[in-house]
Short mmCIF file of C-alpha atoms and ligand atoms in Angstrom, two decimals:
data_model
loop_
_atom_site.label_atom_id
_atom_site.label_comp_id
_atom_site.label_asym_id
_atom_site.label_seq_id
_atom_site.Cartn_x
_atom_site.Cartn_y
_atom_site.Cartn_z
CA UNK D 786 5.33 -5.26 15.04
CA UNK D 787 4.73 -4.68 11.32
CA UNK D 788 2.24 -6.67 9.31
CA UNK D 789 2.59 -7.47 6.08
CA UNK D 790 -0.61 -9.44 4.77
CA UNK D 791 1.00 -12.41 3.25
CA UNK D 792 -2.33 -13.50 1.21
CA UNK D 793 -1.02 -13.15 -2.33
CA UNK D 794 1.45 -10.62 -4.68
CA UNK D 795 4.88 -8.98 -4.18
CA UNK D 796 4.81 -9.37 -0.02
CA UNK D 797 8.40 -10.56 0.26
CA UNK D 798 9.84 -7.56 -1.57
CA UNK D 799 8.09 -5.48 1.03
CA UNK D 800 9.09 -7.94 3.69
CA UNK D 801 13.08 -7.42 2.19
CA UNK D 802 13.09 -3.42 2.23
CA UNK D 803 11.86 -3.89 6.20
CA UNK D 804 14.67 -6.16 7.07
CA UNK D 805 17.27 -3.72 4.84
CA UNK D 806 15.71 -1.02 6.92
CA UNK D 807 16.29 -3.10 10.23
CA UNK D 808 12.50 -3.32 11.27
CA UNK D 809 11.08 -6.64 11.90
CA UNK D 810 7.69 -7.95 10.27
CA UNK D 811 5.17 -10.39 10.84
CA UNK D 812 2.91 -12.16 7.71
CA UNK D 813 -0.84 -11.81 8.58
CA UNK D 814 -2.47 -15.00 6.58
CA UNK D 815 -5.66 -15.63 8.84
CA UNK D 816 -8.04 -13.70 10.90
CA UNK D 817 -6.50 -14.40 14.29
CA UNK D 818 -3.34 -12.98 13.08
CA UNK D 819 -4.73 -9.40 12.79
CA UNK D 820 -4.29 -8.80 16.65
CA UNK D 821 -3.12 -5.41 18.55
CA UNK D 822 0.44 -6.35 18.57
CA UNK D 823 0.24 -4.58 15.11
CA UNK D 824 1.77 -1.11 14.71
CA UNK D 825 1.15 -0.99 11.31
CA UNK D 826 0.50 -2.62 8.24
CA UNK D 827 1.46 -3.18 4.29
CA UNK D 828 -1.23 -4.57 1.73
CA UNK D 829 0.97 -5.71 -1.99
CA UNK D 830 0.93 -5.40 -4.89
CA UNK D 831 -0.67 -8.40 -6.67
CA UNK D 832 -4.15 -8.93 -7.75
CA UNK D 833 -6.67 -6.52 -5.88
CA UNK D 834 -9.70 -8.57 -7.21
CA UNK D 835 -8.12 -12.15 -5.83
CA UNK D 836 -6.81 -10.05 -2.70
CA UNK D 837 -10.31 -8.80 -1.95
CA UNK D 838 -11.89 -12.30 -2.37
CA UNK D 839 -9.29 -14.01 -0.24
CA UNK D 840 -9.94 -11.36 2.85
CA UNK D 841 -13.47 -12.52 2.67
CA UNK D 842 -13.16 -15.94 2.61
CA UNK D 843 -10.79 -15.92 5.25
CA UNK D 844 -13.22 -13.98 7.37
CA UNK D 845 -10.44 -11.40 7.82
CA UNK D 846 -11.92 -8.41 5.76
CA UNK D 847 -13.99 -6.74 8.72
CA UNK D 848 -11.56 -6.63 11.29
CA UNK D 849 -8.96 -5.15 8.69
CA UNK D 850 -10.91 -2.64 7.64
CA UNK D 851 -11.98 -1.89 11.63
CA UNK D 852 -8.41 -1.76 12.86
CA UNK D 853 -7.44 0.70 9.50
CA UNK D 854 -11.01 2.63 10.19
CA UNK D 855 -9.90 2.82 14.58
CA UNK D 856 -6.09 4.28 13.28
CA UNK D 857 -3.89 1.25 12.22
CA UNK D 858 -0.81 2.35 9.98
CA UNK D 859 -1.62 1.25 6.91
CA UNK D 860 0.02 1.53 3.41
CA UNK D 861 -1.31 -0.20 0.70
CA UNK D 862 1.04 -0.32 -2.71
CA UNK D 863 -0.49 -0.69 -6.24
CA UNK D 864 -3.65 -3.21 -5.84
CA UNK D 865 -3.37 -2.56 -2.16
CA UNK D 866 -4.62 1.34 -3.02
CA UNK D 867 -6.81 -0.30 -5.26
CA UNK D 868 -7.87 -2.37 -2.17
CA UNK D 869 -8.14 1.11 0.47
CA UNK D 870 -9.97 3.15 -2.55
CA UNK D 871 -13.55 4.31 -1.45
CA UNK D 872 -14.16 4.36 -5.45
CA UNK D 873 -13.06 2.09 -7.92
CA UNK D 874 -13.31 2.53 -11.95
CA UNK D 875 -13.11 -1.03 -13.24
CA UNK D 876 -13.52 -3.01 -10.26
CA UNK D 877 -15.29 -2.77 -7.20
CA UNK D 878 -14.51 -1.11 -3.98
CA UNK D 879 -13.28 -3.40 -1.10
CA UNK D 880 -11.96 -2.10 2.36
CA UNK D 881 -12.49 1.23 0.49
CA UNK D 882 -11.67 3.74 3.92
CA UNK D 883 -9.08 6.12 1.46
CA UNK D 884 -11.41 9.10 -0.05
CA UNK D 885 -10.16 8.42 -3.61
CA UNK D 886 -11.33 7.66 -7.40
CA UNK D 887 -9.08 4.99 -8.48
CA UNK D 888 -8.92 3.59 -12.06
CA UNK D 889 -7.73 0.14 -12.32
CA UNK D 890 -4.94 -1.25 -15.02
CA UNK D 891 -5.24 2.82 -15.93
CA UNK D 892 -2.47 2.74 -18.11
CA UNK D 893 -3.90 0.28 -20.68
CA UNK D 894 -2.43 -2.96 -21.44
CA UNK D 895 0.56 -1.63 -23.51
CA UNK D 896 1.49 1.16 -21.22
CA UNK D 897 1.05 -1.22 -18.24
CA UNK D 898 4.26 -1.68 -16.63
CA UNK D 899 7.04 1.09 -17.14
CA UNK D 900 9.84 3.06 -15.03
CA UNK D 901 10.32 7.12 -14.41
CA UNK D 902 11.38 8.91 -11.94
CA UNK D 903 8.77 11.01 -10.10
CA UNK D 904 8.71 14.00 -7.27
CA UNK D 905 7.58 12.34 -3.87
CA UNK D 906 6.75 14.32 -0.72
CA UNK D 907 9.18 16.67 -2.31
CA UNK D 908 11.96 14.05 -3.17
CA UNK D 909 12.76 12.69 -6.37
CA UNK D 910 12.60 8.71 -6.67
CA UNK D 911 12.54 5.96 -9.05
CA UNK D 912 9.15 4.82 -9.33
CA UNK D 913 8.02 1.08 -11.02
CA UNK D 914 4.64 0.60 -12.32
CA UNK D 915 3.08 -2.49 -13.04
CA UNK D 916 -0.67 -2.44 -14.29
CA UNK D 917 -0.82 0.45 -12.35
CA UNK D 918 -3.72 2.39 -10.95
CA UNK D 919 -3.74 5.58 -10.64
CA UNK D 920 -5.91 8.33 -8.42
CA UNK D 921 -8.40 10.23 -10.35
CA UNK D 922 -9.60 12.51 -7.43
CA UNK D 923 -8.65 12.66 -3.84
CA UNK D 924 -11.09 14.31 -1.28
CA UNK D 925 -10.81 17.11 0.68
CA UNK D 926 -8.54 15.61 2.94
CA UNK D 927 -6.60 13.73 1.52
CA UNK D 928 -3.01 15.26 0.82
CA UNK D 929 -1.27 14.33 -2.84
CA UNK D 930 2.39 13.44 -2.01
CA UNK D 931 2.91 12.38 -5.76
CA UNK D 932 1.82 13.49 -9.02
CA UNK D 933 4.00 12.29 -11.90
CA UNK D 934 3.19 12.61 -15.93
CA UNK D 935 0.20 14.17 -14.99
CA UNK D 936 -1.44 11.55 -12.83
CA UNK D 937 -1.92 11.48 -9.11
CA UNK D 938 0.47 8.37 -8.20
CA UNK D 939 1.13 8.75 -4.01
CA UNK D 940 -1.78 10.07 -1.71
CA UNK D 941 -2.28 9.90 2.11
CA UNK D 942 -4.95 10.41 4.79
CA UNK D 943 -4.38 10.35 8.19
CA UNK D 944 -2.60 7.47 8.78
CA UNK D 945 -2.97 5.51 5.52
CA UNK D 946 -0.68 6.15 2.78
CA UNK D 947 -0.96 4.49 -0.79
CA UNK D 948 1.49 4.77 -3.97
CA UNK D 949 0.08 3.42 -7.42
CA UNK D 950 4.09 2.34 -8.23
CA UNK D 951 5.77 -0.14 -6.21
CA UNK D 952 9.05 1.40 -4.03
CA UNK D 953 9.76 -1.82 -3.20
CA UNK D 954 11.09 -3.22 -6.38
CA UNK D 955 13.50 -0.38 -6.28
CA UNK D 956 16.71 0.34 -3.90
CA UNK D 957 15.18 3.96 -2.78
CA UNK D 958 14.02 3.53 0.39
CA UNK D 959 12.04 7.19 0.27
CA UNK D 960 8.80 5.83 0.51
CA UNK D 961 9.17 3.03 3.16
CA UNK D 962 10.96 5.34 5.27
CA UNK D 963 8.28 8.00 5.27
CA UNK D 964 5.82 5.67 5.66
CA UNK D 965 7.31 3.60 9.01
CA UNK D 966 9.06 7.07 10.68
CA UNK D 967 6.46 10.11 9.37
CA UNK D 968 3.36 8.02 9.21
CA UNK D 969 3.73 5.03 12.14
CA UNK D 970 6.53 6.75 14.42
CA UNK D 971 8.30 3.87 14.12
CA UNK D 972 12.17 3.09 14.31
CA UNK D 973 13.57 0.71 13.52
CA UNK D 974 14.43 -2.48 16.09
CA UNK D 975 17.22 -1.86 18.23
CA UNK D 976 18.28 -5.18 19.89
CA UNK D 977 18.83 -6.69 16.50
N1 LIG F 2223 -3.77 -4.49 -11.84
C1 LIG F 2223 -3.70 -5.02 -10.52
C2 LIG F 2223 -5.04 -4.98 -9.83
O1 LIG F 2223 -5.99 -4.56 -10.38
C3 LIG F 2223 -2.68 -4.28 -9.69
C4 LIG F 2223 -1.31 -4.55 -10.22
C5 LIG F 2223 -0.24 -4.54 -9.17
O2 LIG F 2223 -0.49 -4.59 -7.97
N2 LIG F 2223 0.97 -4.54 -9.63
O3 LIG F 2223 -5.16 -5.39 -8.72
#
């Protein structure tokens, strides 16, 4: 089962590209949802800062970041890379297990939110950005899947895979795809 953590931000667009892809989802809200029935998971877009503070308070934030740490599927989009980023410029680091420099709301308040299309894994896609990080550096092994108008926008490590845009508030599928069949092995449900 994929989780989506429900908490706060753009969950049900994520949750609406997994039922166009024909997988089937679960929202993790609370602690004792974050159980091994989960094959993988998505952190939103949103608010990293509010996202942080609410994994905390709901006493979920350790075992997140010990499932990610032990191999969980993750992929975090926008403040969810801000959320996986060991370094953060303009806010502070919070399950932080991705070895990357992220700069928060990096394209200024102007510049914030915008549309291109961008090269990823070798494919081009639309790509949304709204008060968007982006990666500054990525360690030595982490692998840069996307690096459009100059910036480093799409990075993965292992298992964990984090885009500064948002694929799902577009109709590409690219990024979901890769994420659930390269990343997870996943396919999608077949009884359904
Ligand atoms: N600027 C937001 C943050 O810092 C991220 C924006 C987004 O997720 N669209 O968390």
């Amino acid at each position: 089962m994929i989780g989506v953590l429900a908490l706060q931000g753009a969950f049900a667009e994520h949750e609406a590209v997994l039922t166009g892809l024909g997988y089937s989802y679960t929202e993790v809200r609370q602690r004792s949802h974050l159980t091994g029935d989960l094959d993988a998971m998505i952190l939103p877009g949103g608010e990293s800062t509010v996202m942080n503070k609410l994994l905390n308070d709901l006493g979920m934030f350790d075992e997140l970041k010990a499932m990610i740490e032990e191999g969980l599927p993750v992929f975090g989009t926008c403040a969810g890379l801000i959320l996986l980023s060991k370094r953060v410029e303009g806010g502070s680091p919070s399950l932080a297990t991705m070895d990357i420099d992220t700069v928060r709301n990096a394209y200024g308040r102007q510049l914030g939110s915008f549309s291109c299309n961008g090269s990823f894994a070798g494919k081009e896609i639309p790509m949304r950005f709204i008060r968007a990080p982006f990666v500054e550096t990525a360690g030595p092994e982490v692998q840069v899947l996307s690096e459009t108008g100059g910036r480093i926008v799409a990075v993965r490590e292992g298992k964990q895979l984090a885009t500064a845009f948002h694929p799902e508030l577009t109709e590409d599928t690219t990024v979901h795809r890769y994420f659930l069949e390269e990343i997870a092995g996943l396919s999608p449900d077949r009884n359904r």
